PDB file of C-alpha atoms in Angstrom:
ATOM      1  CA  MET A 962       0.000   0.000   0.000  1.00  0.00           C
ATOM      2  CA  ALA A 963       1.275   3.469  -0.862  1.00  0.00           C
ATOM      3  CA  ALA A 964       0.883   6.759   0.986  1.00  0.00           C
ATOM      4  CA  PHE A 965       1.737  10.224  -0.308  1.00  0.00           C
ATOM      5  CA  ARG A 966       2.460  13.524   1.392  1.00  0.00           C
ATOM      6  CA  LYS A 967       3.881  16.864   0.369  1.00  0.00           C
ATOM      7  CA  ILE A 968       7.046  18.114   2.071  1.00  0.00           C
ATOM      8  CA  GLY A 969       7.766  21.671   1.005  1.00  0.00           C
ATOM      9  CA  THR A 970       7.795  21.639  -2.781  1.00  0.00           C
ATOM     10  CA  ARG A 971       8.518  17.899  -3.013  1.00  0.00           C
ATOM     11  CA  HIS A 972       6.173  14.894  -2.988  1.00  0.00           C
ATOM     12  CA  ARG A 973       7.067  11.879  -0.854  1.00  0.00           C
ATOM     13  CA  ALA A 974       5.853   8.351  -1.581  1.00  0.00           C
ATOM     14  CA  ASP A 975       5.912   5.624   1.083  1.00  0.00           C
ATOM     15  CA  VAL A 976       5.341   2.007   0.046  1.00  0.00           C
ATOM     16  CA  CYS A 977       4.829  -0.965   2.355  1.00  0.00           C
ATOM     17  CA  CYS A 978       4.436  -4.452   0.872  1.00  0.00           C
ATOM     18  CA  LYS A 979       5.113  -7.884   2.363  1.00  0.00           C
ATOM     19  CA  GLY A 980       6.786  -6.318   5.364  1.00  0.00           C
ATOM     20  CA  GLN A 981       9.172  -4.263   3.232  1.00  0.00           C
ATOM     21  CA  ARG A 982       9.183  -0.464   3.207  1.00  0.00           C
ATOM     22  CA  ARG A 983      10.429   1.911   0.532  1.00  0.00           C
ATOM     23  CA  SER A 984      10.255   5.706   0.364  1.00  0.00           C
ATOM     24  CA  ARG A 985      11.383   8.370  -2.073  1.00  0.00           C
ATOM     25  CA  THR A 986      10.680  12.017  -2.889  1.00  0.00           C
ATOM     26  CA  PHE A 987       9.853  13.467  -6.305  1.00  0.00           C
ATOM     27  CA  ARG A 988       9.321  16.780  -8.021  1.00  0.00           C
ATOM     28  CA  THR A 989       5.694  16.002  -8.925  1.00  0.00           C
ATOM     29  CA  LYS A 990       2.971  13.837  -7.430  1.00  0.00           C
ATOM     30  CA  ALA A 991       2.547  12.023 -10.761  1.00  0.00           C
ATOM     31  CA  GLU A 992       6.176  10.880 -10.604  1.00  0.00           C
ATOM     32  CA  ALA A 993       5.673   9.746  -7.013  1.00  0.00           C
ATOM     33  CA  LYS A 994       2.583   7.712  -7.973  1.00  0.00           C
ATOM     34  CA  GLN A 995       4.340   6.065 -10.916  1.00  0.00           C
ATOM     35  CA  TRP A 996       7.306   5.101  -8.740  1.00  0.00           C
ATOM     36  CA  ALA A 997       5.013   3.750  -6.029  1.00  0.00           C
ATOM     37  CA  LEU A 998       3.136   1.610  -8.580  1.00  0.00           C
ATOM     38  CA  GLU A 999       6.344   0.137  -9.992  1.00  0.00           C
ATOM     39  CA  THR A1000       7.794  -0.455  -6.526  1.00  0.00           C
ATOM     40  CA  GLU A1001       4.650  -2.255  -5.340  1.00  0.00           C
ATOM     41  CA  ILE A1002       4.789  -4.534  -8.385  1.00  0.00           C
ATOM     42  CA  GLU A1003       8.473  -5.289  -7.759  1.00  0.00           C
ATOM     43  CA  LEU A1004       7.958  -6.063  -4.066  1.00  0.00           C
ATOM     44  CA  GLU A1005       4.908  -8.192  -4.818  1.00  0.00           C
ATOM     45  CA  SER A1006       6.525 -10.222  -7.607  1.00  0.00           C
ATOM     46  CA  GLY A1007      10.108 -10.204  -6.402  1.00  0.00           C
ATOM     47  CA  LYS A1008      11.228  -9.041  -9.858  1.00  0.00           C
ATOM     48  CA  LYS A1009      12.317  -5.736 -11.331  1.00  0.00           C
ATOM     49  CA  TYR A1010       9.456  -3.825 -12.926  1.00  0.00           C
ATOM     50  CA  ILE A1011      10.296  -3.098 -16.552  1.00  0.00           C
ATOM     51  CA  GLY A1012       6.842  -2.075 -17.750  1.00  0.00           C
ATOM     52  CA  THR A1013       6.920  -1.226 -21.451  1.00  0.00           C
ATOM     53  CA  LYS A1014      10.691  -0.779 -21.638  1.00  0.00           C
ATOM     54  CA  THR A1015      12.113  -1.799 -25.011  1.00  0.00           C
ATOM     55  CA  VAL A1016      15.430  -3.063 -26.325  1.00  0.00           C
ATOM     56  CA  ALA A1017      16.167   0.564 -27.261  1.00  0.00           C
ATOM     57  CA  ASP A1018      15.739   1.595 -23.608  1.00  0.00           C
ATOM     58  CA  LEU A1019      18.124  -1.181 -22.635  1.00  0.00           C
ATOM     59  CA  LEU A1020      20.694  -0.067 -25.220  1.00  0.00           C
ATOM     60  CA  ASP A1021      20.466   3.519 -23.959  1.00  0.00           C
ATOM     61  CA  ARG A1022      21.138   2.425 -20.385  1.00  0.00           C
ATOM     62  CA  TYR A1023      24.030   0.239 -21.518  1.00  0.00           C
ATOM     63  CA  VAL A1024      25.662   3.201 -23.273  1.00  0.00           C
ATOM     64  CA  ARG A1025      25.285   5.398 -20.180  1.00  0.00           C
ATOM     65  CA  GLU A1026      26.473   2.888 -17.603  1.00  0.00           C
ATOM     66  CA  VAL A1027      28.709   0.351 -19.370  1.00  0.00           C
ATOM     67  CA  SER A1028      30.014   1.618 -22.716  1.00  0.00           C
ATOM     68  CA  VAL A1029      31.111   4.923 -21.235  1.00  0.00           C
ATOM     69  CA  LYS A1030      33.654   3.082 -19.065  1.00  0.00           C
ATOM     70  CA  LYS A1031      35.317   1.315 -22.010  1.00  0.00           C
ATOM     71  CA  ARG A1032      38.386   2.432 -23.954  1.00  0.00           C
ATOM     72  CA  GLY A1033      36.453   1.948 -27.181  1.00  0.00           C
ATOM     73  CA  TYR A1034      33.503   4.033 -25.985  1.00  0.00           C
ATOM     74  CA  LEU A1035      32.988   6.106 -29.136  1.00  0.00           C
ATOM     75  CA  PRO A1036      33.100   3.210 -31.657  1.00  0.00           C
ATOM     76  CA  GLU A1037      30.781   1.169 -29.439  1.00  0.00           C
ATOM     77  CA  LYS A1038      28.410   4.107 -29.098  1.00  0.00           C
ATOM     78  CA  ARG A1039      28.229   4.280 -32.899  1.00  0.00           C
ATOM     79  CA  ARG A1040      27.512   0.544 -33.144  1.00  0.00           C
ATOM     80  CA  ILE A1041      24.729   0.863 -30.581  1.00  0.00           C
ATOM     81  CA  ARG A1042      23.294   3.823 -32.469  1.00  0.00           C
ATOM     82  CA  ARG A1043      23.129   1.540 -35.515  1.00  0.00           C
ATOM     83  CA  LEU A1044      21.480  -1.242 -33.488  1.00  0.00           C
ATOM     84  CA  ARG A1045      18.766   1.203 -32.404  1.00  0.00           C
ATOM     85  CA  LEU A1046      17.747   1.572 -36.069  1.00  0.00           C
ATOM     86  CA  ASP A1047      16.768  -2.109 -36.335  1.00  0.00           C
ATOM     87  CA  SER A1048      13.230  -3.296 -35.648  1.00  0.00           C
ATOM     88  CA  LEU A1049      14.647  -5.383 -32.793  1.00  0.00           C
ATOM     89  CA  ALA A1050      15.077  -2.140 -30.831  1.00  0.00           C
ATOM     90  CA  THR A1051      11.300  -1.582 -30.752  1.00  0.00           C
ATOM     91  CA  VAL A1052      10.542  -4.934 -29.091  1.00  0.00           C
ATOM     92  CA  GLN A1053       9.367  -4.734 -25.473  1.00  0.00           C
ATOM     93  CA  LEU A1054      11.701  -6.572 -23.116  1.00  0.00           C
ATOM     94  CA  SER A1055       8.759  -8.420 -21.583  1.00  0.00           C
ATOM     95  CA  LEU A1056       8.008  -9.908 -25.035  1.00  0.00           C
ATOM     96  CA  LEU A1057      11.586 -10.455 -26.237  1.00  0.00           C
ATOM     97  CA  SER A1058      12.262 -14.008 -27.451  1.00  0.00           C
ATOM     98  CA  PRO A1059      14.909 -15.953 -29.422  1.00  0.00           C
ATOM     99  CA  SER A1060      12.776 -15.569 -32.559  1.00  0.00           C
ATOM    100  CA  HIS A1061      13.327 -11.797 -32.464  1.00  0.00           C
ATOM    101  CA  VAL A1062      17.088 -12.340 -32.326  1.00  0.00           C
ATOM    102  CA  THR A1063      16.922 -14.852 -35.185  1.00  0.00           C
ATOM    103  CA  ALA A1064      14.969 -12.400 -37.343  1.00  0.00           C
ATOM    104  CA  TRP A1065      17.524  -9.665 -36.604  1.00  0.00           C
ATOM    105  CA  ARG A1066      20.429 -11.984 -37.487  1.00  0.00           C
ATOM    106  CA  GLU A1067      18.891 -13.133 -40.775  1.00  0.00           C
ATOM    107  CA  LYS A1068      18.044  -9.587 -41.853  1.00  0.00           C
ATOM    108  CA  ARG A1069      21.540  -8.296 -41.112  1.00  0.00           C
ATOM    109  CA  LEU A1070      23.151 -11.228 -42.957  1.00  0.00           C
ATOM    110  CA  THR A1071      21.442 -10.002 -46.135  1.00  0.00           C
ATOM    111  CA  GLU A1072      22.931  -6.526 -45.632  1.00  0.00           C
ATOM    112  CA  ILE A1073      26.497  -6.995 -44.364  1.00  0.00           C
ATOM    113  CA  SER A1074      29.119  -9.716 -44.048  1.00  0.00           C
ATOM    114  CA  SER A1075      28.834 -12.477 -41.490  1.00  0.00           C
ATOM    115  CA  GLY A1076      31.898 -11.132 -39.682  1.00  0.00           C
ATOM    116  CA  SER A1077      30.310  -7.694 -39.340  1.00  0.00           C
ATOM    117  CA  VAL A1078      27.080  -9.241 -38.055  1.00  0.00           C
ATOM    118  CA  LEU A1079      29.172 -11.129 -35.507  1.00  0.00           C
ATOM    119  CA  LYS A1080      30.502  -7.856 -34.084  1.00  0.00           C
ATOM    120  CA  GLY A1081      26.957  -6.636 -33.468  1.00  0.00           C
ATOM    121  CA  TRP A1082      26.041 -10.065 -32.114  1.00  0.00           C
ATOM    122  CA  ASN A1083      28.832 -10.021 -29.528  1.00  0.00           C
ATOM    123  CA  LEU A1084      27.808  -6.551 -28.386  1.00  0.00           C
ATOM    124  CA  LEU A1085      24.125  -7.500 -28.097  1.00  0.00           C
ATOM    125  CA  HIS A1086      25.045 -10.675 -26.235  1.00  0.00           C
ATOM    126  CA  HIS A1087      26.825  -8.666 -23.555  1.00  0.00           C
ATOM    127  CA  VAL A1088      23.979  -6.148 -23.392  1.00  0.00           C
ATOM    128  CA  PHE A1089      21.435  -8.915 -22.764  1.00  0.00           C
ATOM    129  CA  ASN A1090      23.722 -10.674 -20.285  1.00  0.00           C
ATOM    130  CA  THR A1091      24.059  -7.434 -18.337  1.00  0.00           C
ATOM    131  CA  ALA A1092      20.287  -6.936 -18.403  1.00  0.00           C
ATOM    132  CA  ALA A1093      19.680 -10.449 -17.061  1.00  0.00           C
ATOM    133  CA  ARG A1094      22.494 -10.887 -14.553  1.00  0.00           C
ATOM    134  CA  LYS A1095      23.043  -7.379 -13.230  1.00  0.00           C
ATOM    135  CA  TRP A1096      19.945  -5.256 -13.797  1.00  0.00           C
ATOM    136  CA  GLU A1097      17.271  -7.982 -13.698  1.00  0.00           C
ATOM    137  CA  TRP A1098      15.523  -6.500 -16.705  1.00  0.00           C
ATOM    138  CA  LEU A1099      15.448  -9.955 -18.347  1.00  0.00           C
ATOM    139  CA  ASP A1100      14.957 -13.417 -16.894  1.00  0.00           C
ATOM    140  CA  LYS A1101      17.602 -14.810 -19.254  1.00  0.00           C
ATOM    141  CA  ASN A1102      19.596 -13.926 -22.340  1.00  0.00           C
ATOM    142  CA  PRO A1103      17.421 -14.706 -25.418  1.00  0.00           C
ATOM    143  CA  MET A1104      20.537 -15.250 -27.547  1.00  0.00           C
ATOM    144  CA  THR A1105      21.757 -18.363 -25.736  1.00  0.00           C
ATOM    145  CA  THR A1106      19.665 -20.723 -27.887  1.00  0.00           C
ATOM    146  CA  VAL A1107      20.252 -18.936 -31.212  1.00  0.00           C
ATOM    147  CA  LYS A1108      23.088 -19.974 -33.534  1.00  0.00           C
ATOM    148  CA  ARG A1109      25.915 -17.452 -33.816  1.00  0.00           C
ATOM    149  CA  PRO A1110      26.843 -16.088 -37.252  1.00  0.00           C
ATOM    150  CA  ALA A1111      29.990 -17.661 -38.682  1.00  0.00           C
ATOM    151  CA  PRO A1112      33.114 -15.486 -38.595  1.00  0.00           C
ATOM    152  CA  ASN A1113      34.666 -14.306 -41.840  1.00  0.00           C
ATOM    153  CA  PRO A1114      37.623 -16.393 -43.038  1.00  0.00           C
ATOM    154  CA  PRO A1115      40.969 -14.762 -42.153  1.00  0.00           C
ATOM    155  CA  ARG A1116      42.161 -12.174 -44.680  1.00  0.00           C
ATOM    156  CA  THR A1117      45.118 -13.311 -46.737  1.00  0.00           C
ATOM    157  CA  ARG A1118      45.692  -9.966 -48.473  1.00  0.00           C
ATOM    158  CA  LEU A1119      49.303  -8.791 -48.231  1.00  0.00           C
ATOM    159  CA  VAL A1120      50.811  -5.457 -49.243  1.00  0.00           C
ATOM    160  CA  ALA A1121      52.896  -5.548 -52.430  1.00  0.00           C
ATOM    161  CA  ASP A1122      56.075  -3.468 -52.818  1.00  0.00           C
ATOM    162  CA  ARG A1123      54.491  -1.600 -55.736  1.00  0.00           C
ATOM    163  CA  GLU A1124      51.529  -0.671 -53.523  1.00  0.00           C
ATOM    164  CA  VAL A1125      53.880   0.754 -50.906  1.00  0.00           C
ATOM    165  CA  GLU A1126      55.455   3.044 -53.493  1.00  0.00           C
ATOM    166  CA  LEU A1127      52.034   4.098 -54.807  1.00  0.00           C
ATOM    167  CA  MET A1128      50.814   4.978 -51.301  1.00  0.00           C
ATOM    168  CA  ILE A1129      53.981   6.969 -50.599  1.00  0.00           C
ATOM    169  CA  TYR A1130      53.471   8.899 -53.837  1.00  0.00           C
ATOM    170  CA  GLY A1131      49.734   9.441 -53.299  1.00  0.00           C
ATOM    171  CA  ALA A1132      50.187  10.638 -49.724  1.00  0.00           C
ATOM    172  CA  GLY A1133      52.978  13.042 -50.600  1.00  0.00           C
ATOM    173  CA  TYR A1134      55.252  11.407 -48.057  1.00  0.00           C
ATOM    174  CA  SER A1135      59.005  12.034 -48.182  1.00  0.00           C
ATOM    175  CA  ARG A1136      61.671  10.072 -46.365  1.00  0.00           C
ATOM    176  CA  GLU A1137      63.818  13.199 -46.315  1.00  0.00           C
ATOM    177  CA  SER A1138      61.573  15.569 -44.349  1.00  0.00           C
ATOM    178  CA  ALA A1139      59.134  15.509 -41.442  1.00  0.00           C
ATOM    179  CA  PRO A1140      55.567  14.770 -42.606  1.00  0.00           C
ATOM    180  CA  GLU A1141      53.281  17.755 -42.047  1.00  0.00           C
ATOM    181  CA  THR A1142      49.982  16.878 -43.739  1.00  0.00           C
ATOM    182  CA  ILE A1143      47.516  14.340 -42.370  1.00  0.00           C
ATOM    183  CA  ALA A1144      48.047  12.181 -45.471  1.00  0.00           C
ATOM    184  CA  ALA A1145      51.830  12.199 -45.067  1.00  0.00           C
ATOM    185  CA  ARG A1146      51.625  11.400 -41.348  1.00  0.00           C
ATOM    186  CA  MET A1147      49.140   8.624 -42.114  1.00  0.00           C
ATOM    187  CA  CYS A1148      51.612   7.176 -44.589  1.00  0.00           C
ATOM    188  CA  ALA A1149      54.398   7.340 -41.998  1.00  0.00           C
ATOM    189  CA  ALA A1150      52.131   5.513 -39.536  1.00  0.00           C
ATOM    190  CA  TRP A1151      51.326   2.882 -42.176  1.00  0.00           C
ATOM    191  CA  LEU A1152      55.004   2.327 -42.960  1.00  0.00           C
ATOM    192  CA  PHE A1153      55.598   2.035 -39.211  1.00  0.00           C
ATOM    193  CA  ALA A1154      52.835  -0.590 -39.033  1.00  0.00           C
ATOM    194  CA  LEU A1155      54.494  -2.532 -41.861  1.00  0.00           C
ATOM    195  CA  GLU A1156      57.635  -2.698 -39.717  1.00  0.00           C
ATOM    196  CA  THR A1157      56.075  -3.404 -36.317  1.00  0.00           C
ATOM    197  CA  ALA A1158      52.717  -5.166 -36.965  1.00  0.00           C
ATOM    198  CA  MET A1159      51.097  -2.631 -34.630  1.00  0.00           C
ATOM    199  CA  ARG A1160      47.425  -1.740 -34.994  1.00  0.00           C
ATOM    200  CA  ALA A1161      46.355   1.774 -35.973  1.00  0.00           C
ATOM    201  CA  GLY A1162      44.876   2.411 -32.520  1.00  0.00           C
ATOM    202  CA  GLU A1163      48.129   1.365 -30.872  1.00  0.00           C
ATOM    203  CA  ILE A1164      50.211   3.597 -33.128  1.00  0.00           C
ATOM    204  CA  VAL A1165      48.158   6.741 -32.512  1.00  0.00           C
ATOM    205  CA  GLY A1166      48.358   6.041 -28.769  1.00  0.00           C
ATOM    206  CA  ILE A1167      52.175   6.134 -28.598  1.00  0.00           C
ATOM    207  CA  ARG A1168      53.400   8.736 -26.108  1.00  0.00           C
ATOM    208  CA  PRO A1169      56.995   9.983 -25.525  1.00  0.00           C
ATOM    209  CA  GLU A1170      57.252   7.971 -22.312  1.00  0.00           C
ATOM    210  CA  ASP A1171      56.392   4.796 -24.268  1.00  0.00           C
ATOM    211  CA  ASP A1172      59.451   5.152 -26.528  1.00  0.00           C
ATOM    212  CA  ARG A1173      62.261   3.004 -25.082  1.00  0.00           C
ATOM    213  CA  GLN A1174      64.601   3.503 -28.084  1.00  0.00           C
ATOM    214  CA  ARG A1175      64.913  -0.149 -29.100  1.00  0.00           C
ATOM    215  CA  TYR A1176      61.269  -0.922 -28.476  1.00  0.00           C
ATOM    216  CA  VAL A1177      57.913   0.743 -27.832  1.00  0.00           C
ATOM    217  CA  HIS A1178      56.028  -0.073 -24.645  1.00  0.00           C
ATOM    218  CA  LEU A1179      52.260  -0.329 -25.104  1.00  0.00           C
ATOM    219  CA  PRO A1180      50.665  -0.044 -21.639  1.00  0.00           C
ATOM    220  CA  THR A1181      47.217  -0.983 -22.968  1.00  0.00           C
ATOM    221  CA  THR A1182      46.402  -3.054 -26.045  1.00  0.00           C
ATOM    222  CA  LYS A1183      43.325  -4.556 -27.706  1.00  0.00           C
ATOM    223  CA  ASN A1184      43.407  -7.663 -25.513  1.00  0.00           C
ATOM    224  CA  GLY A1185      43.908  -5.559 -22.379  1.00  0.00           C
ATOM    225  CA  ASN A1186      47.508  -6.579 -21.695  1.00  0.00           C
ATOM    226  CA  PRO A1187      50.654  -4.445 -22.032  1.00  0.00           C
ATOM    227  CA  ARG A1188      53.097  -5.306 -24.807  1.00  0.00           C
ATOM    228  CA  ASP A1189      56.639  -4.383 -25.800  1.00  0.00           C
ATOM    229  CA  VAL A1190      57.162  -4.071 -29.558  1.00  0.00           C
ATOM    230  CA  PRO A1191      60.761  -4.249 -30.852  1.00  0.00           C
ATOM    231  CA  LEU A1192      61.793  -1.649 -33.430  1.00  0.00           C
ATOM    232  CA  SER A1193      63.693  -2.289 -36.640  1.00  0.00           C
ATOM    233  CA  LYS A1194      66.085   0.391 -37.896  1.00  0.00           C
ATOM    234  CA  GLU A1195      63.396   1.609 -40.306  1.00  0.00           C
ATOM    235  CA  ALA A1196      60.782   1.743 -37.538  1.00  0.00           C
ATOM    236  CA  ARG A1197      63.233   3.724 -35.401  1.00  0.00           C
ATOM    237  CA  ARG A1198      63.796   6.151 -38.277  1.00  0.00           C
ATOM    238  CA  LEU A1199      60.055   6.660 -38.773  1.00  0.00           C
ATOM    239  CA  LEU A1200      59.431   7.304 -35.081  1.00  0.00           C
ATOM    240  CA  ASP A1201      62.295   9.800 -34.973  1.00  0.00           C
ATOM    241  CA  GLN A1202      60.948  11.467 -38.111  1.00  0.00           C
ATOM    242  CA  VAL A1203      57.616  12.263 -36.405  1.00  0.00           C
ATOM    243  CA  LYS A1204      59.364  13.114 -33.119  1.00  0.00           C
ATOM    244  CA  GLY A1205      57.655  10.248 -31.312  1.00  0.00           C
ATOM    245  CA  ASP A1206      54.086  11.381 -32.079  1.00  0.00           C
ATOM    246  CA  PHE A1207      52.199  10.770 -35.330  1.00  0.00           C
ATOM    247  CA  ARG A1208      49.595  13.398 -34.292  1.00  0.00           C
ATOM    248  CA  LEU A1209      46.686  11.390 -35.669  1.00  0.00           C
ATOM    249  CA  THR A1210      43.443   9.821 -34.518  1.00  0.00           C
ATOM    250  CA  SER A1211      42.204   6.413 -35.621  1.00  0.00           C
ATOM    251  CA  ASN A1212      39.429   8.088 -37.631  1.00  0.00           C
ATOM    252  CA  GLN A1213      41.932  10.344 -39.405  1.00  0.00           C
ATOM    253  CA  ILE A1214      44.040   7.330 -40.328  1.00  0.00           C
ATOM    254  CA  ASP A1215      41.019   5.453 -41.660  1.00  0.00           C
ATOM    255  CA  ARG A1216      39.668   8.333 -43.752  1.00  0.00           C
ATOM    256  CA  SER A1217      43.049   9.419 -45.085  1.00  0.00           C
ATOM    257  CA  PHE A1218      44.142   5.884 -45.952  1.00  0.00           C
ATOM    258  CA  ARG A1219      40.992   5.168 -47.960  1.00  0.00           C
ATOM    259  CA  ARG A1220      41.229   8.522 -49.734  1.00  0.00           C
ATOM    260  CA  VAL A1221      44.860   8.004 -50.794  1.00  0.00           C
ATOM    261  CA  ARG A1222      44.297   4.330 -51.691  1.00  0.00           C
ATOM    262  CA  ASP A1223      41.391   5.196 -53.977  1.00  0.00           C
ATOM    263  CA  ARG A1224      43.294   8.109 -55.515  1.00  0.00           C
ATOM    264  CA  VAL A1225      46.168   5.871 -56.632  1.00  0.00           C
ATOM    265  CA  GLY A1226      43.839   3.064 -57.758  1.00  0.00           C
ATOM    266  CA  ILE A1227      44.699   0.276 -55.311  1.00  0.00           C
ATOM    267  CA  ASP A1228      41.878  -2.226 -54.946  1.00  0.00           C
ATOM    268  CA  GLY A1229      40.805  -3.890 -51.697  1.00  0.00           C
ATOM    269  CA  LEU A1230      43.677  -2.792 -49.458  1.00  0.00           C
ATOM    270  CA  THR A1231      43.070  -1.825 -45.823  1.00  0.00           C
ATOM    271  CA  PHE A1232      45.367  -0.204 -43.281  1.00  0.00           C
ATOM    272  CA  HIS A1233      45.092  -3.334 -41.145  1.00  0.00           C
ATOM    273  CA  ASP A1234      46.567  -5.449 -43.966  1.00  0.00           C
ATOM    274  CA  SER A1235      49.886  -3.969 -42.876  1.00  0.00           C
ATOM    275  CA  ARG A1236      49.679  -6.115 -39.737  1.00  0.00           C
ATOM    276  CA  ALA A1237      49.330  -9.376 -41.682  1.00  0.00           C
ATOM    277  CA  THR A1238      52.116  -8.289 -44.023  1.00  0.00           C
ATOM    278  CA  ALA A1239      54.465  -7.458 -41.154  1.00  0.00           C
ATOM    279  CA  LEU A1240      53.721 -10.680 -39.285  1.00  0.00           C
ATOM    280  CA  THR A1241      54.181 -12.759 -42.435  1.00  0.00           C
ATOM    281  CA  ARG A1242      57.555 -11.119 -43.058  1.00  0.00           C
ATOM    282  CA  LEU A1243      58.619 -11.475 -39.421  1.00  0.00           C
ATOM    283  CA  SER A1244      57.630 -15.155 -39.432  1.00  0.00           C
ATOM    284  CA  GLY A1245      60.639 -15.705 -41.672  1.00  0.00           C
ATOM    285  CA  VAL A1246      63.056 -14.613 -38.942  1.00  0.00           C
ATOM    286  CA  LEU A1247      61.179 -15.304 -35.687  1.00  0.00           C
ATOM    287  CA  ASP A1248      59.782 -18.525 -34.294  1.00  0.00           C
ATOM    288  CA  VAL A1249      56.087 -18.610 -33.445  1.00  0.00           C
ATOM    289  CA  LEU A1250      56.600 -17.882 -29.725  1.00  0.00           C
ATOM    290  CA  ASP A1251      58.692 -14.779 -30.439  1.00  0.00           C
ATOM    291  CA  LEU A1252      56.197 -13.749 -33.108  1.00  0.00           C
ATOM    292  CA  ALA A1253      53.403 -13.968 -30.519  1.00  0.00           C
ATOM    293  CA  LYS A1254      55.337 -11.623 -28.223  1.00  0.00           C
ATOM    294  CA  VAL A1255      55.553  -9.080 -31.033  1.00  0.00           C
ATOM    295  CA  SER A1256      51.920  -9.386 -32.122  1.00  0.00           C
ATOM    296  CA  GLY A1257      50.258  -9.894 -28.740  1.00  0.00           C
ATOM    297  CA  HIS A1258      48.338 -12.984 -29.887  1.00  0.00           C
ATOM    298  CA  LYS A1259      47.309 -15.262 -27.033  1.00  0.00           C
ATOM    299  CA  ASP A1260      46.079 -18.010 -29.342  1.00  0.00           C
ATOM    300  CA  LEU A1261      49.076 -19.460 -31.185  1.00  0.00           C
ATOM    301  CA  ARG A1262      46.746 -21.246 -33.600  1.00  0.00           C
ATOM    302  CA  ILE A1263      45.894 -17.908 -35.224  1.00  0.00           C
ATOM    303  CA  LEU A1264      49.565 -17.224 -35.869  1.00  0.00           C
ATOM    304  CA  LEU A1265      50.268 -20.760 -37.093  1.00  0.00           C
ATOM    305  CA  ASN A1266      47.273 -20.913 -39.433  1.00  0.00           C
ATOM    306  CA  THR A1267      47.244 -17.339 -40.707  1.00  0.00           C
ATOM    307  CA  TYR A1268      50.655 -15.678 -40.489  1.00  0.00           C
ATOM    308  CA  TYR A1269      53.320 -18.290 -39.907  1.00  0.00           C
ATOM    309  CA  ARG A1270      53.818 -19.352 -43.521  1.00  0.00           C
ATOM    310  CA  VAL A1271      57.007 -21.378 -43.237  1.00  0.00           C
ATOM    311  CA  THR A1272      57.266 -24.091 -45.892  1.00  0.00           C
ATOM    312  CA  ALA A1273      58.846 -27.534 -45.595  1.00  0.00           C
ATOM    313  CA  ASP A1274      61.737 -26.249 -47.740  1.00  0.00           C
ATOM    314  CA  ASP A1275      62.276 -23.386 -45.272  1.00  0.00           C
ATOM    315  CA  LEU A1276      62.371 -25.828 -42.364  1.00  0.00           C
ATOM    316  CA  ALA A1277      64.799 -28.092 -44.223  1.00  0.00           C
ATOM    317  CA  ASP A1278      67.107 -25.116 -44.787  1.00  0.00           C
ATOM    318  CA  LYS A1279      67.005 -24.271 -41.073  1.00  0.00           C
ATOM    319  CA  ILE A1280      67.773 -27.869 -40.113  1.00  0.00           C
ATOM    320  CA  ASN A1281      70.690 -28.058 -42.527  1.00  0.00           C
ATOM    321  CA  ARG A1282      72.117 -24.712 -41.427  1.00  0.00           C
ATOM    322  CA  GLY A1283      72.346 -26.078 -37.906  1.00  0.00           C
ATOM    323  CA  ALA A1284      73.728 -29.471 -38.898  1.00  0.00           C
ATOM    324  CA  PRO A1285      77.457 -30.258 -38.481  1.00  0.00           C
ATOM    325  CA  PRO A1286      79.523 -30.308 -41.707  1.00  0.00           C
ATOM    326  CA  ASP A1287      80.098 -33.645 -43.440  1.00  0.00           C
TER     327      ASP A1287
END
């Protein structure tokens, strides 16, 4: 049962149900009555009252309380903004079922690649888990019984020497002078990535205190662990050329790279292909354990199956180099 009284300019609601008492003050009496109704339902049923809240309401709360605490807050906020455009966002949480998730998955698979759908899937999965386990807005995650989209096969695209020269030309980059334009600094960052296998986000995050001369210390990486990346002579030259700071954001790198790539007529190349190219090259001089220290991979199978392209002839050469003379 609820009771209401006015205290100054505020309205107080007192609720007593099943021996439990709750009270709260509000700006208007209507707000006090609505809160009292929801609280009575919660105390009576033992569950959180979600009323007509929708998936969109859940996504909004997730952005405010969870996404905002992440390093990748802005990209995740954009992904959630895209999720809010789908019909799934209009579904009331009280009616949400696996069939809604299946319909969303099938629709998105007709629009984008399976790998891209998987990114949205993983985000939604955590949103629904949070709603069920932490906020009690759902009894259970409706995605647990729905088949996940298949990931895209690993990219095998490598950067050709001719493409490097074209990008240098298109970006107006010079090895003889400090890069001043965004395009030139992007190109310097890309060349640095080809030497180090570092991701764009890691490169733009380099600070003077991270430069240890022979290696760069990354205090935070994609997998959450710190990493030390050794520098080749060319990588050292590039870092010195930009005075230890490429002065770029990840978005600037992405936009500038695509603009220069299209201008010089290179098809299908991405900035991130520099990582595969660097790791493939390094696999010729490093064993898989050392390669994992450079790349930060925790799963050696990814390195072995995707980047570590040592042939039987290569292994025979290594064995014979270490064998005693006849």
